[in-house]
Amino acid sequence: MKKPFLALTLATSVFALAACSNSGDDVVVSTTYGDITKDQFYEEIKTLAGKALLEQVVVEQVLENNYKVSDEEITEQFNSVKEQYGESFEAILAQNGLTEETFKENVRFQLLQEKATKDVEVTDEEIENYYNQAKYELNARHILVADEETAYTVVEKLKAGGDFAALAKEYSSDSSASNGGELGWFTVGTMVPEFNDAAYALELNQVSEPVQSEFGYHIIEVTDKREVENYGTLEEKKEEIKESIAATKGDLTAKITDLLKDAKVDIKDEDLKAALDTYLTTDADADAEANSETEEPAEK
């Protein structure tokens, strides 16, 4: 499965408009049917996306105060993505509800997160393994199903001589199903990590066991493999690879957690208290909550 274009980040200015006004009675919108005040707007925002939006705003504020991203860095990344998508770039922006300016805000937030992972430890062995994968492109097909039982059913049918393309059309929930599961050519970083590692470990025309990712269970077959033209030597690519690995290692959450603790975040709105639980809920908190849910009610 290909990674999302770039995760859509909600505009922080919207939250600021609702939350930072001196007067909640100030009118945001006036119509012939009445006015919408900032207090009303704030309550609507809370209902629609309050916790997720507040999480993003706070995390972005914390990152901004610990790391710096220049306009030049944003422009370079923006132009790289724009070139990658070519003539379809504007259409993809529209599909995601983005303008070039809001997309640049997404790029800035992404770069801040990348900088937060710069000090993540990456070993020479990890860099070499990545290089040995990345210097090749793979051509593969897959069948994506929702549960493990179905995945093993498909694997057994393939082992019994079933046709991969026909089974993809029958079982796969991915958009590639109509094309027999064909994904075309891809290289390292294009697919989610679980899919990537499983695919690069396969021999040509070997079918994988079920591979779980955030999208479900994949059955993968690599049908062709070729060297990436002018990819460069290990020494030339070392720093670039190190950054790529650091950005994908699961240490960003831990880093943000540390930064949030240092920032002494205190959420005043009771309805939004849980907005940062992803980062600030301790193992003890989680255990206590689980225990409270399983405890039988006391007898009256």
Short mmCIF file of C-alpha atoms in Angstrom, two decimals:
data_model
loop_
_atom_site.label_atom_id
_atom_site.label_comp_id
_atom_site.label_asym_id
_atom_site.label_seq_id
_atom_site.Cartn_x
_atom_site.Cartn_y
_atom_site.Cartn_z
CA MET A 1 0.00 0.00 0.00
CA LYS A 2 1.33 3.40 -0.92
CA LYS A 3 1.68 5.99 1.80
CA PRO A 4 -0.86 8.81 1.89
CA PHE A 5 -0.01 11.87 -0.25
CA LEU A 6 0.74 13.83 2.92
CA ALA A 7 -1.44 13.65 5.96
CA LEU A 8 -3.97 16.48 5.94
CA THR A 9 -3.29 18.81 8.84
CA LEU A 10 -6.06 21.05 10.10
CA ALA A 11 -5.45 24.77 9.96
CA THR A 12 -4.22 26.05 13.30
CA SER A 13 -5.53 29.51 12.58
CA VAL A 14 -9.10 28.17 12.75
CA PHE A 15 -8.59 26.96 16.30
CA ALA A 16 -6.87 30.20 17.24
CA LEU A 17 -9.82 32.19 15.92
CA ALA A 18 -12.21 30.26 18.12
CA ALA A 19 -10.11 29.85 21.23
CA CYS A 20 -8.13 33.05 21.60
CA SER A 21 -10.75 35.75 21.29
CA ASN A 22 -11.19 38.24 24.12
CA SER A 23 -14.94 38.06 23.69
CA GLY A 24 -16.92 34.91 22.92
CA ASP A 25 -19.83 37.09 21.82
CA ASP A 26 -17.91 38.48 18.83
CA VAL A 27 -19.65 37.57 15.57
CA VAL A 28 -17.77 35.31 13.15
CA VAL A 29 -20.52 35.06 10.54
CA SER A 30 -23.66 37.07 10.04
CA THR A 31 -26.57 35.87 7.88
CA THR A 32 -30.21 36.75 7.37
CA TYR A 33 -30.98 33.82 9.70
CA GLY A 34 -28.86 35.12 12.56
CA ASP A 35 -25.28 35.44 13.78
CA ILE A 36 -22.69 32.81 14.66
CA THR A 37 -20.49 33.93 17.56
CA LYS A 38 -16.98 32.80 18.39
CA ASP A 39 -18.30 30.85 21.35
CA GLN A 40 -20.73 28.98 19.11
CA PHE A 41 -18.01 28.40 16.54
CA TYR A 42 -15.64 27.10 19.23
CA GLU A 43 -18.25 24.62 20.46
CA GLU A 44 -18.81 23.38 16.90
CA ILE A 45 -15.07 22.91 16.42
CA LYS A 46 -14.90 20.91 19.65
CA THR A 47 -17.75 18.70 18.50
CA LEU A 48 -16.36 18.08 15.02
CA ALA A 49 -12.61 17.73 15.64
CA GLY A 50 -11.76 19.26 18.98
CA LYS A 51 -9.37 16.69 20.46
CA ALA A 52 -7.55 15.90 17.23
CA LEU A 53 -7.22 19.56 16.35
CA LEU A 54 -5.99 20.57 19.80
CA GLU A 55 -3.44 17.74 19.75
CA GLN A 56 -2.05 19.00 16.47
CA VAL A 57 -1.96 22.63 17.58
CA VAL A 58 -0.15 21.87 20.83
CA VAL A 59 2.32 19.46 19.22
CA GLU A 60 3.05 21.97 16.47
CA GLN A 61 3.61 24.75 19.02
CA VAL A 62 5.99 22.58 21.04
CA LEU A 63 7.94 21.53 17.94
CA GLU A 64 8.15 25.12 16.68
CA ASN A 65 9.70 26.21 19.96
CA ASN A 66 12.35 23.48 19.83
CA TYR A 67 13.16 23.22 16.12
CA LYS A 68 13.38 25.67 13.24
CA VAL A 69 12.36 25.15 9.61
CA SER A 70 13.43 27.73 7.03
CA ASP A 71 11.39 28.99 4.08
CA GLU A 72 14.09 27.55 1.81
CA GLU A 73 13.61 24.06 3.27
CA ILE A 74 9.83 24.29 2.81
CA THR A 75 10.18 25.46 -0.79
CA GLU A 76 12.65 22.70 -1.62
CA GLN A 77 10.38 19.98 -0.23
CA PHE A 78 7.29 21.54 -1.83
CA ASN A 79 8.94 21.66 -5.27
CA SER A 80 10.14 18.07 -4.89
CA VAL A 81 6.61 16.79 -4.22
CA LYS A 82 5.15 18.98 -6.96
CA GLU A 83 7.65 17.57 -9.46
CA GLN A 84 6.93 14.03 -8.28
CA TYR A 85 3.20 14.35 -9.05
CA GLY A 86 3.64 16.41 -12.21
CA GLU A 87 0.49 17.50 -13.98
CA SER A 88 -1.74 15.74 -11.44
CA PHE A 89 -0.43 17.86 -8.53
CA GLU A 90 -3.21 20.47 -8.60
CA ALA A 91 -5.89 17.78 -8.84
CA ILE A 92 -4.42 15.91 -5.85
CA LEU A 93 -4.38 19.12 -3.82
CA ALA A 94 -8.04 19.69 -4.66
CA GLN A 95 -8.96 16.11 -3.75
CA ASN A 96 -7.37 16.64 -0.32
CA GLY A 97 -9.04 20.02 0.18
CA LEU A 98 -5.69 21.83 0.06
CA THR A 99 -4.30 24.94 -1.58
CA GLU A 100 -0.59 25.41 -2.25
CA GLU A 101 -0.33 27.53 0.90
CA THR A 102 -2.07 25.03 3.19
CA PHE A 103 0.00 22.26 1.65
CA LYS A 104 3.15 24.22 2.50
CA GLU A 105 1.90 24.34 6.10
CA ASN A 106 1.66 20.54 5.97
CA VAL A 107 5.21 20.41 4.63
CA ARG A 108 6.42 22.67 7.44
CA PHE A 109 4.78 20.46 10.07
CA GLN A 110 6.30 17.36 8.47
CA LEU A 111 9.76 18.93 8.44
CA LEU A 112 9.41 19.88 12.11
CA GLN A 113 8.65 16.24 12.91
CA GLU A 114 11.63 15.10 10.85
CA LYS A 115 13.92 17.46 12.76
CA ALA A 116 12.64 16.02 16.03
CA THR A 117 13.93 12.61 14.92
CA LYS A 118 17.37 13.82 13.83
CA ASP A 119 18.97 12.65 17.07
CA VAL A 120 17.42 9.18 16.87
CA GLU A 121 20.16 6.53 16.87
CA VAL A 122 20.61 4.80 13.51
CA THR A 123 23.21 2.03 13.21
CA ASP A 124 25.56 1.39 10.29
CA GLU A 125 23.91 -2.02 9.88
CA GLU A 126 20.48 -0.40 9.46
CA ILE A 127 21.89 2.02 6.89
CA GLU A 128 23.54 -0.78 4.92
CA ASN A 129 20.39 -2.92 4.96
CA TYR A 130 18.32 0.04 3.75
CA TYR A 131 20.84 0.76 0.99
CA ASN A 132 20.80 -2.85 -0.19
CA GLN A 133 17.05 -2.59 -0.58
CA ALA A 134 16.83 0.95 -1.95
CA LYS A 135 19.23 0.38 -4.83
CA TYR A 136 16.59 -1.92 -6.32
CA GLU A 137 13.07 -1.35 -7.59
CA LEU A 138 10.45 -4.07 -7.30
CA ASN A 139 7.44 -4.91 -9.39
CA ALA A 140 4.82 -6.66 -7.30
CA ARG A 141 1.18 -7.51 -6.86
CA HIS A 142 -0.81 -8.11 -3.71
CA ILE A 143 -4.14 -9.18 -2.28
CA LEU A 144 -5.39 -7.11 0.66
CA VAL A 145 -8.00 -8.52 3.06
CA ALA A 146 -9.38 -7.33 6.39
CA ASP A 147 -8.70 -10.33 8.63
CA GLU A 148 -6.05 -12.99 9.18
CA GLU A 149 -8.40 -15.93 8.65
CA THR A 150 -9.34 -14.76 5.17
CA ALA A 151 -5.68 -14.07 4.42
CA TYR A 152 -4.71 -17.66 5.19
CA THR A 153 -7.65 -18.91 3.15
CA VAL A 154 -6.26 -17.00 0.15
CA VAL A 155 -2.72 -18.29 0.79
CA GLU A 156 -3.96 -21.89 0.85
CA LYS A 157 -5.79 -21.38 -2.44
CA LEU A 158 -2.63 -19.97 -3.99
CA LYS A 159 -0.57 -22.91 -2.73
CA ALA A 160 -3.15 -25.23 -4.26
CA GLY A 161 -2.55 -23.63 -7.67
CA GLY A 162 -5.07 -20.80 -7.59
CA ASP A 163 -4.62 -17.90 -10.01
CA PHE A 164 -3.25 -14.83 -8.21
CA ALA A 165 -5.03 -12.27 -10.42
CA ALA A 166 -8.36 -14.06 -10.15
CA LEU A 167 -8.08 -14.34 -6.36
CA ALA A 168 -7.15 -10.65 -6.14
CA LYS A 169 -10.33 -9.73 -8.02
CA GLU A 170 -12.37 -12.01 -5.77
CA TYR A 171 -10.90 -11.16 -2.36
CA SER A 172 -8.83 -7.97 -2.41
CA SER A 173 -10.27 -4.77 -0.98
CA ASP A 174 -7.53 -2.63 -2.54
CA SER A 175 -8.15 -0.50 -5.63
CA SER A 176 -5.61 -2.67 -7.46
CA ALA A 177 -7.99 -5.66 -7.26
CA SER A 178 -9.59 -4.94 -10.65
CA ASN A 179 -6.11 -5.14 -12.19
CA GLY A 180 -5.29 -8.47 -10.56
CA GLY A 181 -3.53 -6.80 -7.61
CA GLU A 182 -0.82 -5.26 -9.78
CA LEU A 183 1.07 -2.42 -8.05
CA GLY A 184 3.67 -1.64 -10.70
CA TRP A 185 7.23 -0.57 -9.90
CA PHE A 186 8.14 0.89 -6.51
CA THR A 187 11.19 1.44 -4.32
CA VAL A 188 11.96 1.76 -0.62
CA GLY A 189 9.79 4.32 1.19
CA THR A 190 6.90 4.07 -1.24
CA MET A 191 5.03 1.42 0.72
CA VAL A 192 4.27 1.13 4.43
CA PRO A 193 7.20 -0.45 6.35
CA GLU A 194 5.64 -3.87 6.95
CA PHE A 195 4.83 -4.28 3.26
CA ASN A 196 8.21 -2.90 2.20
CA ASP A 197 10.28 -5.27 4.37
CA ALA A 198 8.23 -8.32 3.42
CA ALA A 199 8.43 -7.55 -0.31
CA TYR A 200 12.18 -6.98 -0.31
CA ALA A 201 12.72 -10.26 1.55
CA LEU A 202 10.93 -12.28 -1.15
CA GLU A 203 12.52 -14.12 -4.04
CA LEU A 204 11.04 -13.52 -7.49
CA ASN A 205 7.62 -15.17 -7.92
CA GLN A 206 7.54 -16.24 -4.29
CA VAL A 207 4.23 -15.62 -2.50
CA SER A 208 4.43 -14.27 1.05
CA GLU A 209 2.62 -15.44 4.12
CA PRO A 210 0.01 -12.87 5.34
CA VAL A 211 1.68 -9.56 6.23
CA GLN A 212 -0.20 -7.29 8.63
CA SER A 213 -0.14 -3.49 8.26
CA GLU A 214 -2.45 -0.66 9.26
CA PHE A 215 -4.50 -1.42 6.12
CA GLY A 216 -5.15 -5.10 6.83
CA TYR A 217 -3.43 -8.33 5.73
CA HIS A 218 -1.40 -8.45 2.52
CA ILE A 219 -0.43 -11.46 0.42
CA ILE A 220 2.47 -10.28 -1.73
CA GLU A 221 4.21 -11.62 -4.83
CA VAL A 222 7.27 -9.90 -6.35
CA THR A 223 7.22 -10.47 -10.10
CA ASP A 224 10.31 -8.50 -11.19
CA LYS A 225 13.31 -6.65 -9.80
CA ARG A 226 15.79 -4.16 -11.29
CA GLU A 227 18.58 -1.85 -10.17
CA VAL A 228 17.78 1.83 -9.70
CA GLU A 229 19.68 3.75 -12.34
CA ASN A 230 22.46 5.99 -10.96
CA TYR A 231 21.38 5.39 -7.36
CA GLY A 232 24.82 6.19 -5.95
CA THR A 233 27.24 4.52 -3.60
CA LEU A 234 26.63 3.68 0.06
CA GLU A 235 28.92 6.52 1.12
CA GLU A 236 27.10 9.01 -1.11
CA LYS A 237 23.68 7.98 0.20
CA LYS A 238 24.58 7.44 3.85
CA GLU A 239 23.27 10.71 5.34
CA GLU A 240 20.10 10.69 3.26
CA ILE A 241 19.38 7.09 4.30
CA LYS A 242 20.09 7.89 7.94
CA GLU A 243 17.47 10.66 7.87
CA SER A 244 14.92 8.38 6.20
CA ILE A 245 15.40 5.64 8.78
CA ALA A 246 15.25 8.08 11.70
CA ALA A 247 11.99 9.51 10.40
CA THR A 248 10.34 6.08 10.26
CA LYS A 249 11.58 4.56 13.52
CA GLY A 250 8.76 4.90 16.11
CA ASP A 251 10.75 7.31 18.25
CA LEU A 252 8.85 10.45 17.23
CA THR A 253 6.03 9.72 19.69
CA ALA A 254 8.53 9.30 22.53
CA LYS A 255 10.29 12.51 21.53
CA ILE A 256 7.04 14.49 21.43
CA THR A 257 6.03 12.98 24.77
CA ASP A 258 9.24 14.28 26.36
CA LEU A 259 8.75 17.73 24.84
CA LEU A 260 5.14 17.91 26.05
CA LYS A 261 6.18 16.93 29.57
CA ASP A 262 8.83 19.66 29.55
CA ALA A 263 6.20 22.14 28.34
CA LYS A 264 3.98 21.38 31.36
CA VAL A 265 0.81 21.35 29.28
CA ASP A 266 -2.37 22.09 31.24
CA ILE A 267 -5.60 21.76 29.24
CA LYS A 268 -8.21 24.01 30.85
CA ASP A 269 -11.24 22.87 28.87
CA GLU A 270 -12.65 19.74 30.56
CA ASP A 271 -14.12 18.50 27.28
CA LEU A 272 -10.64 18.43 25.73
CA LYS A 273 -8.69 16.98 28.66
CA ALA A 274 -7.97 13.74 26.78
CA ALA A 275 -6.61 15.45 23.67
CA LEU A 276 -2.99 14.52 24.42
CA ASP A 277 -3.58 11.06 25.89
CA THR A 278 -1.71 9.52 22.95
CA TYR A 279 1.45 11.05 24.38
CA LEU A 280 0.81 11.66 28.06
CA THR A 281 -1.09 8.55 29.22
CA THR A 282 1.36 6.46 31.24
CA ASP A 283 1.36 2.66 31.42
CA ALA A 284 0.06 2.99 34.98
CA ASP A 285 -2.82 5.17 33.77
CA ALA A 286 -3.68 2.65 31.06
CA ASP A 287 -3.58 -0.25 33.53
CA ALA A 288 -5.77 1.65 36.00
CA GLU A 289 -8.32 2.41 33.29
CA ALA A 290 -8.35 -1.21 32.12
CA ASN A 291 -8.84 -2.41 35.69
CA SER A 292 -11.71 0.01 36.29
CA GLU A 293 -13.45 -1.27 33.17
CA THR A 294 -13.15 -4.92 34.23
CA GLU A 295 -14.07 -4.51 37.89
CA GLU A 296 -17.52 -5.77 38.75
CA PRO A 297 -19.89 -3.19 40.25
CA ALA A 298 -20.16 -3.28 44.02
CA GLU A 299 -23.25 -4.88 45.47
CA LYS A 300 -25.87 -2.51 46.76
#
